XYZ file of C-alpha atoms in Angstrom:
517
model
C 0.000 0.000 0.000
C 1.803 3.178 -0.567
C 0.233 6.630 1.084
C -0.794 9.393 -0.066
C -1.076 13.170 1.477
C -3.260 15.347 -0.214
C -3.338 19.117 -0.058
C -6.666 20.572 -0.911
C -8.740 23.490 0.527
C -11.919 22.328 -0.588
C -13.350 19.490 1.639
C -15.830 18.176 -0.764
C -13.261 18.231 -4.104
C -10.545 16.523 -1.036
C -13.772 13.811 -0.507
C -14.418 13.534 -3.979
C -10.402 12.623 -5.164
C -9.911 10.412 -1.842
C -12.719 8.123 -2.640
C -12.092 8.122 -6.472
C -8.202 7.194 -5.483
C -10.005 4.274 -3.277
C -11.679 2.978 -5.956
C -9.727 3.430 -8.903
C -6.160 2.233 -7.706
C -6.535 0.365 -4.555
C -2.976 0.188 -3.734
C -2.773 3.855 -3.281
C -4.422 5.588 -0.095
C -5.023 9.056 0.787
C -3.754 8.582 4.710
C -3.528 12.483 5.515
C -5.481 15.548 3.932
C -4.136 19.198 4.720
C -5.957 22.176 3.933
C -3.299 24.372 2.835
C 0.756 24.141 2.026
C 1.696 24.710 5.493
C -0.174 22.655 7.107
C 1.191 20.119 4.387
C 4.539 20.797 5.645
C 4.179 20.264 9.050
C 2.160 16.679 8.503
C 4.833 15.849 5.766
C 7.629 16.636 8.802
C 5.716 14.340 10.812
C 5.899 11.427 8.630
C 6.896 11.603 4.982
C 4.297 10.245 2.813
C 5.211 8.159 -0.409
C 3.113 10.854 -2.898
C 2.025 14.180 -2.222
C -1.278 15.701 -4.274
C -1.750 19.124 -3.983
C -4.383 21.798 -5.434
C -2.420 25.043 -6.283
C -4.707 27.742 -5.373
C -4.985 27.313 -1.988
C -4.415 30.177 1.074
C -1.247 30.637 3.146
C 0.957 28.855 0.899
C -0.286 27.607 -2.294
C 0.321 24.461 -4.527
C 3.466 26.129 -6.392
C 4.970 27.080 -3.235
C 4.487 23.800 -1.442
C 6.665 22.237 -4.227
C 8.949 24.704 -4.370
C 10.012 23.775 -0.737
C 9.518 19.862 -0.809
C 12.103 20.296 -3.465
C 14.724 21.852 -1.082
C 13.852 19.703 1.640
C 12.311 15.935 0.183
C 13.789 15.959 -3.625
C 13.282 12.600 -4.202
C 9.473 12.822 -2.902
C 6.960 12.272 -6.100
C 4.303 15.440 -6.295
C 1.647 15.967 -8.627
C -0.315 18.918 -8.747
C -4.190 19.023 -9.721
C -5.915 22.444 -10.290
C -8.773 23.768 -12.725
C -5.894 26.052 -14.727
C -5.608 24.796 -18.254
C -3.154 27.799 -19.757
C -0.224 26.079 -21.195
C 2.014 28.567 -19.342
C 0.687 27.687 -16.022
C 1.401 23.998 -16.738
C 4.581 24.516 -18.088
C 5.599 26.376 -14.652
C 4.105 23.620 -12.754
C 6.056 20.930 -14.361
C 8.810 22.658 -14.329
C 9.014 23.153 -10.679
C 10.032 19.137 -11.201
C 6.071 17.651 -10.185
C 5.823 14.048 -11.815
C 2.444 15.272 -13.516
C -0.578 18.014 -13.539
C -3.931 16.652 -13.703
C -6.698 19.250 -15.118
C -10.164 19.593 -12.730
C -12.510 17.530 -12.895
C -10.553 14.681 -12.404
C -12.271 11.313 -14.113
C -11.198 7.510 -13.401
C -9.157 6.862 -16.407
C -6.800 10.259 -16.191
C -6.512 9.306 -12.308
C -5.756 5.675 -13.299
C -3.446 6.298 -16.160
C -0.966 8.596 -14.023
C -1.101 6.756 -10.720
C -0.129 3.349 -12.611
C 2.712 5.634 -14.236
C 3.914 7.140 -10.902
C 3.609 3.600 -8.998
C 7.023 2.852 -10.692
C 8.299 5.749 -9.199
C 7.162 5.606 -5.768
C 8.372 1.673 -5.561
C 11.801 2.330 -6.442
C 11.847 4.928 -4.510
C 10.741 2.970 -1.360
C 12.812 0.170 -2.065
C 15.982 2.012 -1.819
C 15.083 3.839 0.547
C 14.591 0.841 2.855
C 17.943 -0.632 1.672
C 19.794 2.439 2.388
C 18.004 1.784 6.085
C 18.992 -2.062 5.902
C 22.714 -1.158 5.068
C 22.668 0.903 8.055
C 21.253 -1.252 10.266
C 24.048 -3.996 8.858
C 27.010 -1.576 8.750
C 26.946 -0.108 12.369
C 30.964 -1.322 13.228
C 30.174 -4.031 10.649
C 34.058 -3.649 9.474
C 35.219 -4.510 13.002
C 32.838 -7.587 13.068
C 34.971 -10.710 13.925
C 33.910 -14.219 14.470
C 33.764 -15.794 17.793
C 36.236 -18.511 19.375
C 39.620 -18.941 21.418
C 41.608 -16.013 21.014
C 39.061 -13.899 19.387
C 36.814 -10.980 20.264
C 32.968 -12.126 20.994
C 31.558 -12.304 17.565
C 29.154 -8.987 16.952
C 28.299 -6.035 14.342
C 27.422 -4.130 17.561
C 24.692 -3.057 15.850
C 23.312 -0.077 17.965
C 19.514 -0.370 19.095
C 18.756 3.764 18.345
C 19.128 3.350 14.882
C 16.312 5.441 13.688
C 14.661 4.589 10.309
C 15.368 7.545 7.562
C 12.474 9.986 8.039
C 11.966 10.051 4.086
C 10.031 6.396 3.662
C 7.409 5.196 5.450
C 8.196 0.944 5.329
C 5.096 0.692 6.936
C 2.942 -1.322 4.212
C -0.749 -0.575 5.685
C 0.679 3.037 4.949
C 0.636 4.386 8.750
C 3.143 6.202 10.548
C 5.275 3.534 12.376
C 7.172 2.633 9.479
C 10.236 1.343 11.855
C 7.725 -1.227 13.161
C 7.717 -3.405 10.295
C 8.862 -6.778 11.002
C 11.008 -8.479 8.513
C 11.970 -12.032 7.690
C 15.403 -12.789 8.283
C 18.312 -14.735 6.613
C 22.046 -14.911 6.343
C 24.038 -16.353 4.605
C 27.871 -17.092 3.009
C 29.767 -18.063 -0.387
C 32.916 -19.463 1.448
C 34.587 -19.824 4.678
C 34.837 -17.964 8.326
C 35.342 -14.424 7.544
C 38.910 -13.333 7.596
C 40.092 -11.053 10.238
C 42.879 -9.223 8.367
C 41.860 -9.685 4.945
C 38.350 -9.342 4.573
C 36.403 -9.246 1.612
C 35.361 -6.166 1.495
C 33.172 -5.030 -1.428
C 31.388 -1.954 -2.737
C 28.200 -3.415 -3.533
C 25.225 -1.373 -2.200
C 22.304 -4.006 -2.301
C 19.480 -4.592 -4.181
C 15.877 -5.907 -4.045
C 15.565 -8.994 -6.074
C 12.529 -10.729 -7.811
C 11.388 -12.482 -5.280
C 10.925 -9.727 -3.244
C 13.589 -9.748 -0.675
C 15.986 -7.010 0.034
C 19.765 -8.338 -0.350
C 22.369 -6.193 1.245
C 26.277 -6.987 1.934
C 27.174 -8.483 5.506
C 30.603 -8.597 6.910
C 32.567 -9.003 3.818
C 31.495 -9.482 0.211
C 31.531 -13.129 0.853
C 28.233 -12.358 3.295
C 24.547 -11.238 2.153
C 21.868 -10.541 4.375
C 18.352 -11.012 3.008
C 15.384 -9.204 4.527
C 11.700 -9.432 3.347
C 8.498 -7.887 5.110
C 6.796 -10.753 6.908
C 2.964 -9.676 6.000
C 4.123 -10.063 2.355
C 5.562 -13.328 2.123
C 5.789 -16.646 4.080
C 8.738 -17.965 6.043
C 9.182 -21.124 3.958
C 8.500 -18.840 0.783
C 11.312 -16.742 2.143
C 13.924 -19.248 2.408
C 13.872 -20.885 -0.895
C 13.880 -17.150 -1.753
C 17.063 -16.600 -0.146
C 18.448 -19.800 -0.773
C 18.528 -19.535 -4.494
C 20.426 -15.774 -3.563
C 23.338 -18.359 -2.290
C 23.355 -20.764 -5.256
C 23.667 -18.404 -7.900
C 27.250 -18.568 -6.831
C 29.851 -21.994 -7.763
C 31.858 -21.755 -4.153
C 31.549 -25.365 -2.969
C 31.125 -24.200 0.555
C 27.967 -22.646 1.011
C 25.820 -21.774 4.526
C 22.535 -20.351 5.329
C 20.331 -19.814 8.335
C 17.094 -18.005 8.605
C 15.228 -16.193 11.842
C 12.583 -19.081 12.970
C 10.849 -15.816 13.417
C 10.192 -12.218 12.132
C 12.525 -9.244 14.178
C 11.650 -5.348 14.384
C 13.096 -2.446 15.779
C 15.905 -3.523 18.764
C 15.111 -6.818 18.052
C 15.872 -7.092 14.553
C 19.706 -5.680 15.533
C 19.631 -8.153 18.144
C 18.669 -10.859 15.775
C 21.215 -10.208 13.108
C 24.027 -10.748 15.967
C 22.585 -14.307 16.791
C 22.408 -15.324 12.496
C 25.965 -14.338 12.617
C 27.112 -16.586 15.423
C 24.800 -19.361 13.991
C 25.978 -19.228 10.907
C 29.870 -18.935 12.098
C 29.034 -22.070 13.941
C 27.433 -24.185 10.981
C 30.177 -23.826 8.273
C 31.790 -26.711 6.800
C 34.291 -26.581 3.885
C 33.076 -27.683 0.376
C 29.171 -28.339 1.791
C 26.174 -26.503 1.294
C 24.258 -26.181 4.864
C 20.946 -24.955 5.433
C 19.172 -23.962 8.932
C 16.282 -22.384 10.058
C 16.404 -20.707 13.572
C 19.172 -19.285 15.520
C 19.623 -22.340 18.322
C 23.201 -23.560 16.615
C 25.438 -24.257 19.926
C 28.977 -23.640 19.952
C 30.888 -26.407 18.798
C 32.724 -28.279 21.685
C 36.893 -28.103 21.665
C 38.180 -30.626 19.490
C 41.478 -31.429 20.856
C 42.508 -35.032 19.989
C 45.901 -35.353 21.966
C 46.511 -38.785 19.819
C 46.979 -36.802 16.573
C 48.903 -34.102 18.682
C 51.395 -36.205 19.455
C 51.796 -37.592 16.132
C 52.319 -33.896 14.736
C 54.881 -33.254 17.572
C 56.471 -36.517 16.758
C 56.999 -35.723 12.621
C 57.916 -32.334 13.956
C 61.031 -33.047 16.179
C 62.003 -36.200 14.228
C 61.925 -33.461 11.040
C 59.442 -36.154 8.957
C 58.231 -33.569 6.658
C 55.956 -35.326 3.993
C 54.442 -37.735 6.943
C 53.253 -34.664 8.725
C 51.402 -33.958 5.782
C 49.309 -37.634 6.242
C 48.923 -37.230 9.639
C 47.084 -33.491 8.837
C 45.290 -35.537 6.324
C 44.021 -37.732 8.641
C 42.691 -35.641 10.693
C 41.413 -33.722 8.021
C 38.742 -36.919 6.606
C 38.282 -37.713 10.214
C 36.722 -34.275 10.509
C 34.832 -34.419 7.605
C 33.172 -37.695 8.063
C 32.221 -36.425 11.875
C 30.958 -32.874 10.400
C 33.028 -31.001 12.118
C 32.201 -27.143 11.638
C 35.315 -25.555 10.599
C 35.186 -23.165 13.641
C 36.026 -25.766 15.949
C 38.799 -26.924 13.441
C 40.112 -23.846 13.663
C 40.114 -24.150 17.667
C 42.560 -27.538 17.421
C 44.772 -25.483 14.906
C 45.138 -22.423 17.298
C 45.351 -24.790 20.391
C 48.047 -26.724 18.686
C 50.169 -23.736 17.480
C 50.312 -22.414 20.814
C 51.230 -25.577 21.983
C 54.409 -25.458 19.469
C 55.321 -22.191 21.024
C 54.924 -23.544 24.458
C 57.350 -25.808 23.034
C 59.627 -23.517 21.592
C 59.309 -25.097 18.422
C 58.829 -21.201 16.888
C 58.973 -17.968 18.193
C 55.728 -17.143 16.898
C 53.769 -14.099 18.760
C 50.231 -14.232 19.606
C 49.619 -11.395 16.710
C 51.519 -13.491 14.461
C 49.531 -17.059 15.332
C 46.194 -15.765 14.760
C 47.331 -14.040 11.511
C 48.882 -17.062 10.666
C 45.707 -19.647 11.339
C 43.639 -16.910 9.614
C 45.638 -17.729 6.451
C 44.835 -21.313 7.112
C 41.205 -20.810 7.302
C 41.136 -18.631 3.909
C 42.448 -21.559 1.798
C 39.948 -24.018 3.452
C 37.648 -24.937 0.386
C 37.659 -28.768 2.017
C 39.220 -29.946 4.743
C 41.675 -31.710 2.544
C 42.889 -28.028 1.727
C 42.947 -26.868 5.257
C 45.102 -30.066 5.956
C 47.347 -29.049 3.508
C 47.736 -25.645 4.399
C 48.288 -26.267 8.279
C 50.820 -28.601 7.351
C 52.169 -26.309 5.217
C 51.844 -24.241 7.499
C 53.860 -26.149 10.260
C 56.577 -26.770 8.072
C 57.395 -23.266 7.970
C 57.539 -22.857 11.170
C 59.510 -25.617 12.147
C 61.454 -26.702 9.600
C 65.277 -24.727 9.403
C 64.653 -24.809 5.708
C 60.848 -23.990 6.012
C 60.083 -21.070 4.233
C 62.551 -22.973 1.508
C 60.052 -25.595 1.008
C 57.432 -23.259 -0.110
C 56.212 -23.409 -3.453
C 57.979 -20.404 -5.555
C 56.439 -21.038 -8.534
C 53.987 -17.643 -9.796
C 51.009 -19.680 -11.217
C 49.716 -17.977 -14.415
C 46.567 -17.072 -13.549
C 47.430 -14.876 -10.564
C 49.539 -12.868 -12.718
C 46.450 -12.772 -15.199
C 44.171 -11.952 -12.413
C 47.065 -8.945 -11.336
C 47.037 -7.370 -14.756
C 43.535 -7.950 -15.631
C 42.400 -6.025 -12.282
C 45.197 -2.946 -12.822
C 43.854 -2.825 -16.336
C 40.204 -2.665 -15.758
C 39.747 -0.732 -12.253
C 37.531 1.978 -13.385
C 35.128 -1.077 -13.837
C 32.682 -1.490 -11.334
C 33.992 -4.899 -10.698
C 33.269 -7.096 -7.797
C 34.611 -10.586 -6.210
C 31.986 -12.393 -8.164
C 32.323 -10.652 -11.551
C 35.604 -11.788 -11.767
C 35.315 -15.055 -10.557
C 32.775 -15.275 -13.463
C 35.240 -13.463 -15.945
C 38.073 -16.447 -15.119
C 35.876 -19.516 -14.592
C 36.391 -20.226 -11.220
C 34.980 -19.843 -7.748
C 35.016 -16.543 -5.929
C 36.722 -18.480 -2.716
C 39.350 -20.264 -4.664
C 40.009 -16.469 -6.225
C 40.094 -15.202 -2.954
C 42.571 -17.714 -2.066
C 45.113 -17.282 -5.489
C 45.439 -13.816 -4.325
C 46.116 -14.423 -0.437
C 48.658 -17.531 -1.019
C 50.672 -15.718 -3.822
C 49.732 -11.789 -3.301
C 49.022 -11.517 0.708
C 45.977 -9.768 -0.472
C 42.457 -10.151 -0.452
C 40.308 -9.241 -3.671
C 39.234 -6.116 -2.590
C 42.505 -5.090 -1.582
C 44.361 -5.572 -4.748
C 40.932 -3.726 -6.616
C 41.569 -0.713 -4.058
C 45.122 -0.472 -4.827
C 45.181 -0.920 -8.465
C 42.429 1.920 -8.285
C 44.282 4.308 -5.657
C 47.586 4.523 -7.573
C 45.608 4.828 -11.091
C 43.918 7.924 -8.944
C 47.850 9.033 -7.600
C 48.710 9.279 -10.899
C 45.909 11.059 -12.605
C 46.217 13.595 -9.881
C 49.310 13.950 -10.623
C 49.380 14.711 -14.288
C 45.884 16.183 -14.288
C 46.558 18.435 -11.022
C 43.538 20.734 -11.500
C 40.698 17.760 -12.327
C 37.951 17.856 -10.002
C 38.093 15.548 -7.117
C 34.528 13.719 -8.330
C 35.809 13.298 -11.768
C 39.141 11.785 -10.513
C 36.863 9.501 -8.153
C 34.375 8.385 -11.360
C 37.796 7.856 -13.495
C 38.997 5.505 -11.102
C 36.309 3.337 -10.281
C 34.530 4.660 -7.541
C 31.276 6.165 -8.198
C 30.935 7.867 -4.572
C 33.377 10.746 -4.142
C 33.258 10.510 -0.248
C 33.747 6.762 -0.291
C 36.624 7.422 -2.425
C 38.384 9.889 -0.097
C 37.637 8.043 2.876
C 39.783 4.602 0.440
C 41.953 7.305 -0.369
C 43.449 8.514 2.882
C 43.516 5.576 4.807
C 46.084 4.074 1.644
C 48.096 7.057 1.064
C 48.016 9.020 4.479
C 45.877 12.713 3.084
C 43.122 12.469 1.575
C 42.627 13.546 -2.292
C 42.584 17.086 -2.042
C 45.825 17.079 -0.059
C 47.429 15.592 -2.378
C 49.767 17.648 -5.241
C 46.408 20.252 -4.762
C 44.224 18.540 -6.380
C 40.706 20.598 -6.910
C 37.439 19.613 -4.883
């Protein structure tokens, strides 16, 4: 239902166009009716409606007027004026004060009909992102400092703060009344790969979208992570998750998890609930299988120290038996995946078992350096026959006087590919999928070529490639205009860009050789 205000000083013309509305185009509703401009103003303060409908001769501030200042203060809000003028000039003025359309007095059916099915376009897309620029709110409240949960970690949490007010410019509300923040949405989560990565993260420039089924898909913790939101009274809960299910498969990554609320969230709540899908879904991921769950009651995984296996790595380690350290991780590696193991709680045994080599002065590994180091593990964990492989790996480098030796040196091909193709097509609004697309393979194993060979993460190497190209246009173009250097280079949000651009180079654009803003 989307609302309507209507101006009008005439009580029996503001009857006559409310009920016609009612019964021409019942998905439009006249919720508020205001007898002059100002009052219009005030109610419009109150709670911004989705179309405003004004007469234009009308006392204290007339039709004209009233648009006049909704365009300084709601320019995105859809107006049309109806009046019993018919002079060209007049209408020209009108529309050129930027209303959507002027309907002549006496309105009939069809006219009314005609324009409100051509506006309803309009008004949709403008709700829509308008509640998608509230959902990325809601999701990016110290989403960049979200970190999973576990030994050695911070408590998992987006720390999503409860007073987040929904924008005063949409009303979400679908029966078209004034509480829009009390809507309650359908909930899911869900993730194309493994646990995000706490030093490389995935981070993407993707701004959402509402999809065809009806759900409203914005980015999560990294652009490995999609939230999917839907308004309950408009679609059902199983409805919802094949909905956001098919979101997930569109990608190739063989490890895919999902978990949806049980139950609808609003307000505090819904903050509240997006913490617990998190956690839930941290605690249900397990490399190279698709997972589905519905409801947030996913315990934490129990420790999975096995001290037989423990000893066995200790043994290879100190009797320097290199390639059977690599079995012995394998091992462990199909016992885990034949007992489901989440790959949270094989990430506990890793951490447990590194600081157990620096207990035993096998390495002089930090605490910094450890969790940096299983993080690397955990980003090339596709299976658990590749996080075998990279823990032992992993240990040999540690441990071994010739470790970092027996590291592969050889540049595979299509990293360098990926290198040049990315430095030659920044200004491209490219994203970790896109690519993955563009050289036929999955976004995780991408994100994995360029961490194992580059010590980047995808969006990393994309936000370099496009910061120096910027460097270097501002410095042989010193008096271009900060927003075209920003569109030149990729980024289509000048703010964004400066923000990218100072914490790489250390001032922001305009500091730099005196570039123009």
């Amino acid at each position: 239902m989307f609302s309507i205000l209507l101006a009008e000083d005439e009580p029996a013309a503001a009857r006559y166009l409310t009920r016609l509305i009612s019964e021409t185009v019942p998905d439009f509703s006249v919720t508020r009716t205001a007898g002059d401009g100002a009052a219009a103003l005030d109610m419009i303060a109150e709670q911004v409606p989705d179309l405003v409908i004004t007469d234009v001769k009308m006392l204290l501030m007339d039709g004209l007027e009233l648009v006049s200042q909704l365009n300084t203060l709601y320019p995105d809000l859809p107006v049309i004026i109806v009046s019993g003028y018919q002079k060209f000039d007049y209408v020209r003025k009108a529309l050129a004060t930027g209303v959507v359309d002027y309907l002549i007095k006496p309105v009939n059916a069809g006219q009314l009909s005609d324009l409100l099915s051509r506006v309803r376009k309009i008004v949709a897309s403008r709700k829509q992102q308008a509640v998608l620029a509230y959902l990325r709110r809601l999701m990016c409240q110290d989403c960049g400092a979200a970190v999973r949960e576990g030994a050695g970690s911070r408590e998992s949490s987006v720390n999503l703060d409860a007073s987040v007010n929904l924008d005063a410019s949409v009303n979400l509300d679908a029966s078209g009344g004034e509480s829009g923040a009390g809507t309650s949405f359908h909930i899911a989560l869900y993730r194309n790969g493994g646990l995000v990565s706490r030093f490389h993260p995935e981070v993407t420039d993707a701004r959402g979208e509402y999809t065809e089924a009806g759900c409203y898909k914005v980015p999560g913790r990294d652009g490995l992570e999609w939230a999917c939101f839907a308004p309950a009274e408009q679609i059902g809960l199983r409805d919802f998750c094949h909905a956001a299910a098919a979101e997930m498969d569109k990608s190739d990554d063989p490890t895919k998890t999902l978990v949806c609320s049980a139950a609808p969230a609003a307000g505090i709540e819904l903050s509240d609930r997006l913490q617990e899908l998190m956690k839930s879904l941290d605690r249900l991921i397990l490399p190279g299988s698709r997972r589905t769950h519905i409801g947030i009651d996913v315990p934490m995984p129990e420790e999975h120290w096995d001290p037989v296996s423990a000893d066995r790595i200790d043994f290879c380690v100190r009797e320097n038996r290199w390639d059977e350290l690599q079995e012995v991780f394998y091992a462990i590696a199909r016992r885990w995946e034949k007992i489901q193991l989440p790959l949270i709680a094989a990430e506990g045994f890793l951490r447990n078992y590194l600081m157990n080599l620096k207990q035993l002065r096998h390495t002089s590994l930090n605490l910094s350096e450890l969790e940096y180091a299983v993080d690397a593990v955990l980003a090339e964990a596709d299976s658990y026959r590749d996080f075998a492989a990279a823990a032992s790996r992993l240990v040999v480098r540690l441990c071994s006087p010739g470790g970092d030796d027996r590291r592969p040196t050889e540049f595979p091909v299509i990293v360098r590919e990926l290198d040049e193709w990315i430095h030659a097509h920044y200004a491209e609004p490219l994203t970790l999928e896109s690519v993955s697309r563009r050289f036929h393979i999955s976004s995780s194993y991408l994100s994995k070529l360029l961490r194992r060979h580059l010590g980047v993460s995808f969006g990393e190497a994309l936000s370099t490639a496009r910061i120096d190209a910027a460097k270097r246009l501002i410095e042989d173009v010193p008096d271009m205009l900060l927003k075209d250097v920003a569109a030149r280079t990729g980024y289509q949000d000048p703010f964004y860009f400066s923000k990218v651009f100072k914490a790489k180079v250390g001032v922001p654009p305009s500091d730099y050789h005196g570039v123009k803003g």
